[in-house]
Coordinates of C-alpha atoms and ligand atoms in Angstrom, one line a residue:
M204 CA -8.2 95.1 70.6
N205 CA -11.3 96.2 68.8
H206 CA -13.1 99.3 70.2
K207 CA -16.5 99.0 68.6
T208 CA -20.1 99.2 69.7
V209 CA -22.8 96.7 69.5
Y210 CA -26.6 97.3 69.6
L211 CA -28.5 94.2 70.3
E212 CA -32.3 94.1 70.4
T213 CA -34.1 91.1 71.8
M214 CA -37.6 90.0 70.9
G215 CA -39.6 87.0 72.1
C216 CA -39.2 84.6 74.9
Q217 CA -36.9 84.1 77.9
M218 CA -34.7 81.8 75.9
N219 CA -33.9 84.7 73.6
V220 CA -33.1 87.0 76.5
L221 CA -30.6 84.4 77.7
D222 CA -29.1 83.9 74.3
S223 CA -28.7 87.7 73.9
E224 CA -26.9 87.8 77.3
L225 CA -24.5 85.1 76.2
V226 CA -23.9 86.7 72.8
L227 CA -23.1 90.1 74.5
E228 CA -20.7 88.3 76.9
Q229 CA -18.9 86.8 73.9
L230 CA -18.7 90.1 72.1
R231 CA -17.5 92.0 75.2
T232 CA -14.5 89.7 75.5
R233 CA -13.7 90.6 71.9
G234 CA -13.8 94.3 72.6
Y235 CA -17.3 95.3 71.8
A236 CA -19.1 97.8 74.1
P237 CA -22.9 97.6 74.2
T238 CA -24.8 100.8 73.1
G239 CA -28.5 101.8 73.2
E240 CA -28.2 103.8 70.0
M241 CA -29.0 101.5 67.0
H242 CA -28.1 104.1 64.3
E243 CA -24.7 104.8 65.8
A244 CA -23.6 101.2 66.4
D245 CA -20.8 99.4 64.5
L246 CA -22.6 96.1 64.9
V247 CA -26.4 95.7 65.0
L248 CA -28.0 92.4 66.0
I249 CA -31.7 91.7 66.1
N250 CA -32.5 88.5 68.1
T251 CA -35.8 87.5 66.6
C252 CA -39.0 85.5 67.4
S253 CA -41.1 83.5 64.9
V254 CA -43.9 82.3 67.1
R255 CA -46.4 84.8 65.6
A256 CA -46.3 86.8 62.4
H257 CA -46.6 90.0 64.4
A258 CA -43.1 89.4 66.0
E259 CA -41.6 88.9 62.6
D260 CA -43.2 92.1 61.2
K261 CA -41.7 94.0 64.1
A262 CA -38.2 92.6 63.3
F263 CA -38.6 93.6 59.7
S264 CA -39.7 97.1 60.7
R265 CA -36.6 97.5 62.9
L266 CA -34.3 96.3 60.1
G267 CA -36.0 98.5 57.6
S268 CA -35.5 101.6 59.8
L269 CA -31.8 100.9 59.7
K270 CA -31.7 101.8 56.0
K271 CA -31.8 105.5 56.8
S272 CA -28.4 105.5 58.6
I273 CA -26.6 103.3 56.0
R274 CA -24.8 106.3 54.5
N275 CA -23.4 107.4 57.8
K276 CA -22.2 103.9 58.7
P277 CA -21.0 102.2 55.6
D278 CA -18.9 99.6 57.6
R279 CA -21.7 98.7 59.9
V280 CA -22.4 94.9 60.3
V281 CA -26.0 93.9 60.5
G282 CA -27.0 90.4 61.7
V283 CA -30.3 88.7 62.3
I284 CA -30.1 86.0 64.9
G285 CA -32.7 83.7 66.6
C286 CA -35.8 81.9 65.3
M287 CA -36.5 84.1 62.3
A288 CA -33.0 83.6 61.0
E289 CA -33.5 79.8 61.2
R290 CA -36.9 80.0 59.6
D291 CA -36.5 82.1 56.5
P292 CA -32.9 83.2 55.7
D293 CA -33.5 83.7 52.0
G294 CA -36.6 85.9 52.7
I295 CA -34.5 88.1 55.1
F296 CA -31.8 88.6 52.5
Q297 CA -34.3 89.3 49.8
K298 CA -36.3 91.9 51.7
M299 CA -33.4 93.4 53.6
K300 CA -30.4 93.8 51.3
H301 CA -28.3 95.5 54.0
V302 CA -28.4 92.4 56.3
D303 CA -24.9 90.8 56.3
L304 CA -25.5 87.6 58.2
V305 CA -28.2 85.3 59.7
C306 CA -27.5 82.9 62.5
G307 CA -30.0 80.4 64.0
P308 CA -30.3 80.0 67.8
A309 CA -28.4 76.7 67.9
E310 CA -25.5 78.3 66.0
L311 CA -24.7 81.3 68.1
Y312 CA -21.4 80.0 69.1
K313 CA -20.3 80.7 65.5
L314 CA -21.4 84.3 65.6
P315 CA -18.1 86.1 66.6
A316 CA -16.3 84.3 63.7
M317 CA -19.0 85.2 61.3
I318 CA -18.8 88.9 62.3
E319 CA -15.1 88.8 61.6
E320 CA -15.7 87.3 58.2
V321 CA -18.1 90.0 57.3
R322 CA -15.5 92.6 58.4
Q323 CA -13.1 91.0 56.0
G324 CA -15.5 91.6 53.1
H325 CA -17.7 88.5 53.0
R326 CA -21.4 89.0 52.8
H327 CA -24.7 87.1 53.3
L328 CA -23.3 84.5 55.7
V329 CA -25.7 81.9 57.0
A330 CA -25.3 79.5 59.9
L331 CA -28.2 77.1 60.4
T332 CA -28.2 73.4 61.2
V333 CA -31.4 72.8 63.0
N334 CA -33.6 73.3 60.0
K335 CA -31.6 70.9 57.9
S336 CA -31.6 68.2 60.4
R337 CA -35.4 68.6 61.0
R338 CA -36.0 68.3 57.3
N339 CA -34.2 64.9 57.3
S340 CA -35.7 63.4 60.4
P341 CA -37.5 65.0 63.3
L342 CA -35.4 63.3 66.0
E343 CA -32.0 63.5 64.4
R344 CA -29.4 64.8 66.8
S345 CA -27.0 67.4 65.5
T346 CA -23.5 66.2 65.3
E347 CA -22.3 69.6 66.4
Y348 CA -24.1 69.3 69.7
D349 CA -20.8 69.6 71.7
S350 CA -20.2 73.0 70.1
V351 CA -23.7 74.1 71.0
E352 CA -23.1 73.1 74.6
A353 CA -19.9 75.1 74.5
F354 CA -22.0 78.2 74.0
D355 CA -23.6 77.8 77.4
L356 CA -20.4 76.7 79.0
S357 CA -18.6 79.8 77.8
R358 CA -20.8 81.8 80.2
D359 CA -18.9 84.3 82.2
P360 CA -21.2 86.6 84.3
G361 CA -18.1 88.6 85.5
S362 CA -19.3 91.8 83.9
D363 CA -22.8 91.3 85.4
A364 CA -21.6 90.8 89.0
G365 CA -24.4 91.8 91.3
V366 CA -27.3 90.7 89.0
V367 CA -29.7 89.0 91.3
Q368 CA -31.8 87.1 88.8
S369 CA -30.6 84.9 86.0
Y370 CA -31.9 82.5 83.5
L371 CA -30.3 79.1 83.2
R372 CA -30.9 76.8 80.2
V373 CA -31.5 73.2 81.1
Q374 CA -33.0 72.0 77.8
R375 CA -32.9 73.0 74.2
G376 CA -35.5 72.5 71.5
C377 CA -38.8 70.7 71.5
D378 CA -40.1 67.4 70.1
K379 CA -43.8 67.9 70.8
F380 CA -44.8 69.3 67.4
C381 CA -48.0 70.9 68.6
T382 CA -49.8 71.6 65.2
F383 CA -49.7 75.4 65.6
C384 CA -46.1 75.9 66.8
V385 CA -43.0 76.7 64.9
V386 CA -40.6 76.2 67.8
P387 CA -39.6 72.5 66.9
F388 CA -38.6 73.8 63.5
T389 CA -36.6 76.8 64.7
R390 CA -35.0 75.4 67.9
G391 CA -34.6 71.8 66.8
P392 CA -34.8 68.5 68.7
E393 CA -35.2 68.4 72.5
R394 CA -32.0 67.9 74.3
S395 CA -31.4 68.1 78.1
R396 CA -28.1 69.4 79.4
P397 CA -26.1 67.2 81.8
P398 CA -27.0 68.0 85.4
G399 CA -23.4 68.6 86.4
Q400 CA -23.0 71.4 83.9
I401 CA -26.3 73.0 85.1
V402 CA -25.3 72.8 88.8
G403 CA -21.8 74.2 87.9
E404 CA -23.4 77.1 86.1
A405 CA -25.8 77.8 89.0
R406 CA -22.8 77.8 91.4
M407 CA -21.0 80.3 89.2
L408 CA -24.0 82.6 89.1
A409 CA -24.4 82.3 92.8
D410 CA -20.7 83.2 93.3
H411 CA -21.5 86.4 91.3
G412 CA -24.3 87.4 93.6
C413 CA -27.3 85.8 91.8
K414 CA -30.1 84.9 94.2
E415 CA -32.9 83.8 91.9
I416 CA -32.5 81.3 89.1
T417 CA -35.1 80.5 86.5
L418 CA -34.5 77.2 84.8
L419 CA -35.5 77.4 81.1
G420 CA -36.8 74.8 78.7
Q421 CA -39.6 74.7 76.1
T422 CA -41.1 71.8 78.1
V423 CA -38.9 72.1 81.1
N424 CA -40.6 69.4 83.2
S425 CA -39.8 66.8 80.4
Y426 CA -36.1 67.3 81.3
V427 CA -34.3 63.9 81.4
N428 CA -30.6 63.3 81.2
Q429 CA -29.3 59.8 80.8
N430 CA -25.8 59.0 82.0
N431 CA -24.3 55.5 82.3
G432 CA -27.8 54.0 82.3
R433 CA -29.0 56.3 85.1
A434 CA -31.7 58.9 84.3
V435 CA -31.9 62.3 86.0
H436 CA -35.4 63.6 85.8
F437 CA -36.6 67.2 86.4
A438 CA -37.5 66.7 90.1
D439 CA -34.0 65.3 90.7
L440 CA -32.5 68.3 88.9
L441 CA -34.5 70.7 91.2
A442 CA -33.0 68.9 94.2
R443 CA -29.5 69.2 92.9
V444 CA -29.8 72.9 92.0
H445 CA -31.4 73.4 95.5
E446 CA -28.1 72.5 97.1
V447 CA -26.3 75.4 95.5
E448 CA -25.4 77.8 98.3
G449 CA -26.3 81.5 97.8
I450 CA -29.3 80.7 95.5
E451 CA -32.4 81.6 97.5
R452 CA -35.1 81.1 94.9
I453 CA -35.6 78.7 92.0
R454 CA -38.2 79.0 89.3
F455 CA -38.8 77.1 86.1
V456 CA -40.6 77.7 82.8
T457 CA -42.4 76.5 80.7
S458 CA -44.1 73.3 81.8
Y459 CA -45.9 70.9 79.4
P460 CA -49.1 69.5 81.0
G461 CA -48.9 66.2 79.1
D462 CA -45.6 65.3 80.9
F463 CA -46.2 66.7 84.4
T464 CA -45.6 64.2 87.2
S465 CA -46.4 64.2 90.9
D466 CA -42.8 64.1 92.0
I467 CA -42.4 67.7 90.7
F468 CA -45.2 68.9 92.9
Q469 CA -43.6 67.1 95.8
A470 CA -40.3 68.7 95.1
M471 CA -42.0 72.1 95.0
R472 CA -43.5 71.4 98.4
D473 CA -40.4 69.9 100.0
L474 CA -37.6 72.2 98.6
P475 CA -37.9 75.6 100.3
K476 CA -36.1 77.5 97.6
V477 CA -38.4 76.3 94.8
C478 CA -41.0 79.0 94.4
E479 CA -44.8 78.2 94.5
Y480 CA -45.4 79.3 91.0
L481 CA -46.2 77.2 87.9
H482 CA -46.6 78.4 84.3
L483 CA -48.6 75.6 82.7
P484 CA -49.9 76.5 79.2
V485 CA -53.3 74.9 78.5
Q486 CA -53.9 76.6 75.1
S487 CA -57.6 75.7 75.0
G488 CA -60.5 74.6 77.2
S489 CA -62.0 72.4 74.5
N490 CA -61.0 68.8 74.0
A491 CA -61.8 69.0 70.3
V492 CA -59.4 71.9 69.9
L493 CA -56.7 70.3 72.0
K494 CA -56.9 67.3 69.8
R495 CA -56.5 69.5 66.6
M496 CA -53.6 71.1 68.4
R497 CA -52.1 67.7 69.2
R498 CA -51.5 68.7 72.8
Q499 CA -51.7 65.1 74.1
Y500 CA -53.8 65.8 77.2
T501 CA -57.4 66.5 77.9
V502 CA -59.1 69.4 79.7
E503 CA -60.0 66.8 82.5
R504 CA -56.3 65.9 82.9
F505 CA -55.3 69.5 83.0
C506 CA -57.9 70.2 85.8
E507 CA -56.6 67.2 87.7
L508 CA -53.1 68.7 87.6
V509 CA -54.5 72.1 88.8
A510 CA -56.2 70.3 91.7
E511 CA -53.1 68.3 92.6
A512 CA -50.9 71.4 92.4
R513 CA -53.2 73.2 94.9
E514 CA -53.5 70.2 97.2
T515 CA -49.7 69.5 97.3
V516 CA -48.2 73.0 97.2
P517 CA -49.9 75.4 99.6
D518 CA -50.4 78.9 98.2
I519 CA -49.3 77.9 94.7
T520 CA -50.1 80.5 92.0
L521 CA -50.8 79.3 88.4
A522 CA -50.4 81.0 85.1
T523 CA -51.4 79.7 81.7
D524 CA -51.4 80.5 77.9
F525 CA -54.4 80.4 75.6
I526 CA -54.6 80.6 71.9
V527 CA -57.9 82.0 70.6
G528 CA -59.2 81.6 67.1
F529 CA -57.3 78.4 66.3
C530 CA -58.4 76.7 63.0
G531 CA -62.1 75.8 63.2
E532 CA -62.6 77.1 66.8
T533 CA -66.4 77.5 67.2
E534 CA -68.2 79.9 69.5
Q535 CA -69.0 76.9 71.8
E536 CA -65.3 75.7 71.8
F537 CA -64.2 79.2 72.7
E538 CA -66.8 79.3 75.5
E539 CA -65.1 76.2 77.0
S540 CA -61.9 78.2 77.2
C541 CA -63.8 80.9 79.1
E542 CA -65.3 78.3 81.4
L543 CA -61.9 76.8 82.2
T544 CA -60.5 80.3 83.0
R545 CA -63.4 80.9 85.4
R546 CA -62.8 77.5 87.0
C547 CA -59.0 77.5 87.5
D548 CA -58.4 80.7 89.3
F549 CA -55.2 81.6 87.5
K550 CA -52.9 84.3 88.7
N551 CA -52.8 85.6 85.1
I552 CA -53.2 84.3 81.6
F553 CA -51.3 85.0 78.4
C554 CA -53.7 85.1 75.5
F555 CA -52.7 85.0 71.9
K556 CA -54.6 85.3 68.6
Y557 CA -53.8 82.3 66.4
S558 CA -51.2 83.2 63.8
E559 CA -50.7 80.7 61.0
R560 CA -47.1 79.4 60.5
L561 CA -46.8 77.7 57.2
E562 CA -44.3 74.9 58.1
T563 CA -46.5 73.5 60.8
V564 CA -49.2 70.8 60.5
A565 CA -51.9 73.4 61.0
G566 CA -50.3 75.7 58.5
K567 CA -50.3 72.9 55.9
R568 CA -53.5 71.2 56.6
F569 CA -56.0 73.3 58.4
P570 CA -57.6 76.5 57.1
D571 CA -57.0 79.6 59.2
D572 CA -60.7 80.3 59.1
V573 CA -61.6 82.4 62.2
P574 CA -61.8 86.0 61.0
I575 CA -59.4 88.4 62.7
E576 CA -62.3 90.5 64.3
V577 CA -63.5 87.3 65.9
K578 CA -60.0 86.4 67.2
R579 CA -59.7 90.0 68.5
R580 CA -63.1 89.8 70.3
R581 CA -62.4 86.4 71.8
N582 CA -59.0 87.6 73.0
N583 CA -60.5 90.6 74.7
T584 CA -63.3 88.5 76.3
L585 CA -60.9 86.0 77.8
L586 CA -58.6 88.8 79.1
K587 CA -61.6 90.5 80.7
I588 CA -62.7 87.4 82.5
Q589 CA -59.2 86.9 83.9
E590 CA -58.9 90.6 84.8
E591 CA -61.8 90.3 87.2
I592 CA -60.4 87.2 88.7
S593 CA -57.0 88.7 89.2
L594 CA -58.4 91.9 90.7
R595 CA -60.5 90.0 93.2
N596 CA -57.6 87.7 94.2
N597 CA -55.1 90.5 94.5
Q598 CA -57.5 92.7 96.6
A599 CA -58.0 89.7 98.9
L600 CA -54.3 89.8 99.7
A601 CA -54.5 93.2 101.4
G602 CA -52.9 93.0 104.9
R603 CA -50.7 90.0 104.1
I604 CA -46.9 90.2 104.5
V605 CA -45.1 88.8 101.5
E606 CA -41.4 88.1 100.7
V607 CA -40.3 90.2 97.7
L608 CA -37.1 90.0 95.8
V609 CA -36.5 93.6 94.9
E610 CA -35.6 94.0 91.3
S611 CA -35.3 97.7 90.5
Y612 CA -36.9 101.1 90.7
S613 CA -40.4 101.2 89.2
K614 CA -40.8 102.5 85.7
A615 CA -42.4 105.7 87.0
A616 CA -39.5 106.3 89.4
L617 CA -37.0 105.7 86.6
K618 CA -38.8 108.2 84.4
A619 CA -38.8 110.8 87.1
Q620 CA -35.1 110.2 87.7
E621 CA -34.4 110.6 84.0
A622 CA -36.3 113.8 83.8
E623 CA -34.4 115.1 86.8
Q624 CA -31.1 114.2 85.3
S625 CA -31.9 115.9 82.0
R626 CA -32.6 119.1 84.0
G627 CA -29.1 118.7 85.3
S628 CA -30.1 118.0 88.9
E629 CA -28.1 115.4 90.9
L630 CA -29.8 112.1 91.5
S631 CA -30.9 111.8 95.0
W632 CA -33.2 109.4 96.8
R633 CA -36.7 110.6 97.6
R634 CA -39.0 109.1 100.0
S635 CA -41.6 108.7 97.3
D636 CA -39.4 106.6 95.0
Q637 CA -41.1 103.3 94.2
L638 CA -39.3 100.0 93.9
V639 CA -40.6 96.9 92.2
G640 CA -40.1 93.2 92.9
R641 CA -41.8 89.9 92.8
T642 CA -43.3 87.6 95.4
R643 CA -42.5 83.9 95.4
G644 CA -45.8 83.4 93.5
D645 CA -44.5 85.8 90.8
Q646 CA -46.9 88.6 91.7
I647 CA -45.5 92.1 91.0
V648 CA -45.2 94.3 94.1
V649 CA -44.6 98.1 94.1
F650 CA -43.6 99.8 97.3
P651 CA -41.6 102.9 98.4
G652 CA -38.0 102.0 99.3
R653 CA -34.4 102.9 99.2
P654 CA -31.8 102.1 96.5
E655 CA -30.0 99.8 98.9
D656 CA -33.1 97.6 99.0
I657 CA -32.6 96.6 95.4
G658 CA -31.3 93.0 95.1
R659 CA -32.5 92.1 98.6
L660 CA -35.4 90.0 99.8
A661 CA -37.7 92.3 101.7
K662 CA -40.9 91.7 103.7
V663 CA -43.7 93.9 102.3
R664 CA -47.1 94.5 103.8
L665 CA -49.7 94.6 101.1
T666 CA -52.1 97.5 101.1
E667 CA -53.8 97.9 97.7
A668 CA -54.0 96.1 94.4
T669 CA -54.9 96.3 90.7
A670 CA -55.4 93.3 88.5
L671 CA -51.7 93.5 87.5
T672 CA -49.8 94.8 90.6
L673 CA -49.9 94.7 94.3
Q674 CA -48.9 97.8 96.3
G675 CA -47.5 97.8 99.8
C676 CA -44.9 99.2 102.2
L677 CA -41.9 97.6 103.9
A678 CA -43.0 95.6 106.9
R679 CA -41.5 96.8 110.1
G680 CA -38.1 95.2 110.8
S681 CA -37.6 94.1 107.2
R682 CA -34.5 96.2 106.6
Q683 CA -32.8 95.1 109.8
Q684 CA -33.5 91.5 108.9
A685 CA -32.0 92.0 105.5
R686 CA -28.9 93.5 107.1
G687 CA -28.6 90.8 109.7
K688 CA -28.8 88.2 107.0
R689 CA -25.9 89.7 105.1
Q690 CA -23.4 89.7 108.0
Ligands
SAH840 N1 -43.2 75.8 75.4 C1 -42.9 77.1 74.9 C2 -43.9 77.6 74.0 C3 -43.4 78.6 73.1 S1 -44.5 79.5 72.3 C4 -42.6 78.1 76.0 O1 -41.5 78.2 76.5 O2 -43.5 78.9 76.4 C5 -45.3 80.4 73.7 C6 -46.7 80.5 73.5 O3 -47.1 81.2 72.3 C7 -47.4 79.2 73.5 O4 -47.7 78.7 74.7 C8 -48.7 79.5 72.7 O5 -49.7 79.9 73.6 C9 -48.3 80.7 71.9 N2 -48.2 80.3 70.4 C10 -47.4 79.4 69.9 N3 -47.6 79.3 68.6 C11 -48.6 80.2 68.3 C12 -49.2 80.6 67.1 N4 -48.9 80.0 65.9 N5 -50.2 81.5 67.1 C13 -50.5 82.1 68.3 N6 -49.9 81.8 69.5 C14 -48.9 80.9 69.5
F3S841 FE1 -44.4 74.6 70.8 FE2 -45.8 72.7 71.8 FE3 -43.2 72.6 72.0 S1 -46.2 74.9 72.0 S2 -42.5 74.7 72.1 S3 -44.4 72.5 70.1 S4 -44.7 71.9 73.5

């Protein structure tokens, strides 16, 4: 058995986080131990994101910094995995001569064999299929799909027993081809996994102590699996995952407004485990911009969905994504995004400055003509509008008791513990230690608690708030309740 170390750094979306977890599991069974020290590791993998240029620059900078320890580690294997690998393998090898392999997101099941090949002296290995098939025909299905599926099926959370939250892939790829977005080119065609496999994986995660599952897909609500002439849609899938014993919360990201149907809102209302939270990226508040983006819905339709969500699902919280400075975005069109933000009462927004991706329709046909200073200003303006809304809404929650799934110590508490350990003191619980968790509506809550509260559902009485976090204290009886439930 191999006794080597692997350093794996993950950039980008939840899909990458899940892919990294699965890669680590595969490597662990082959004798690799994870390490946090990049320069000491025998195997370095960077799981990359291509959605914006900034993410790619960051990956190059990490890879570049590896050069300084090349001499100490001549046998080290360096791999680039994820969307950037799929997008520009030649560019990676040209710029980073010390990279041994690149492997696209749909090819990760090949990774252990590729690493072995490099160890045997081969270099510059490439595993990509999505790109090739996309070049031939946008909807072509990869003949290797069964192997891709095998990657998810190989999941074995054994070493992660006790992890309370997990991601679960229900869909791969995307067929929407929004004009700004690189994802259909890097992650390939949209494919929904069979519901039986998804439920089986949920059951296995629950058996290992998982309480909250987040179903993942690029357009997760468009999920549809056909079997023997019968179609299982996303609302049906929610109902099936809901039956898995031990799972207490179900979330899903990311939804595509153009395909959202009322049965999903009804499922959210009727299935108690499905959390009242919806991430529904709008991208712009201007119909003209949405058209240039080829988003296939209007601002009016989006607002109807928001109204239906609030009507059908009591206490639902909504989050969205905006892109500012998309090709040709005028001041007036940007103002419409501000207007929509004021109107929709989002819990939070993710706001991105448009970043040109050359293979996309916008990259090929539309000039990237909004200056960077204007993008920056619009980004700040929109975030400021939302910050005021979030602060007001969060402060209005004071006095409420909410259910929190406790995730970990807060960052501040972890830092204090690290400092204490480095002074050589024993770790001990202090009354002031803050824990952090999330409400069903995905709000972050910080409160003083004990280590044994981590991984539990707690009732917290909210006291204060900022725009980003809620603060509170354990509601009386919460701990007894948690214990009672376990017995
Ligand atoms: N449906 C996917 C979208 C992936 S990209 C999901 O799971 O979230 C995530 C977000 O990045 C998009 O919603 C969009 O707001 C932003 N984005 C995508 N391409 C971009 C680009 N070229 N420039 C700036 N932001 C972009
Ligand atoms: Fe990208 Fe649009 Fe799909 S944002 S992931 S092409 S829905």
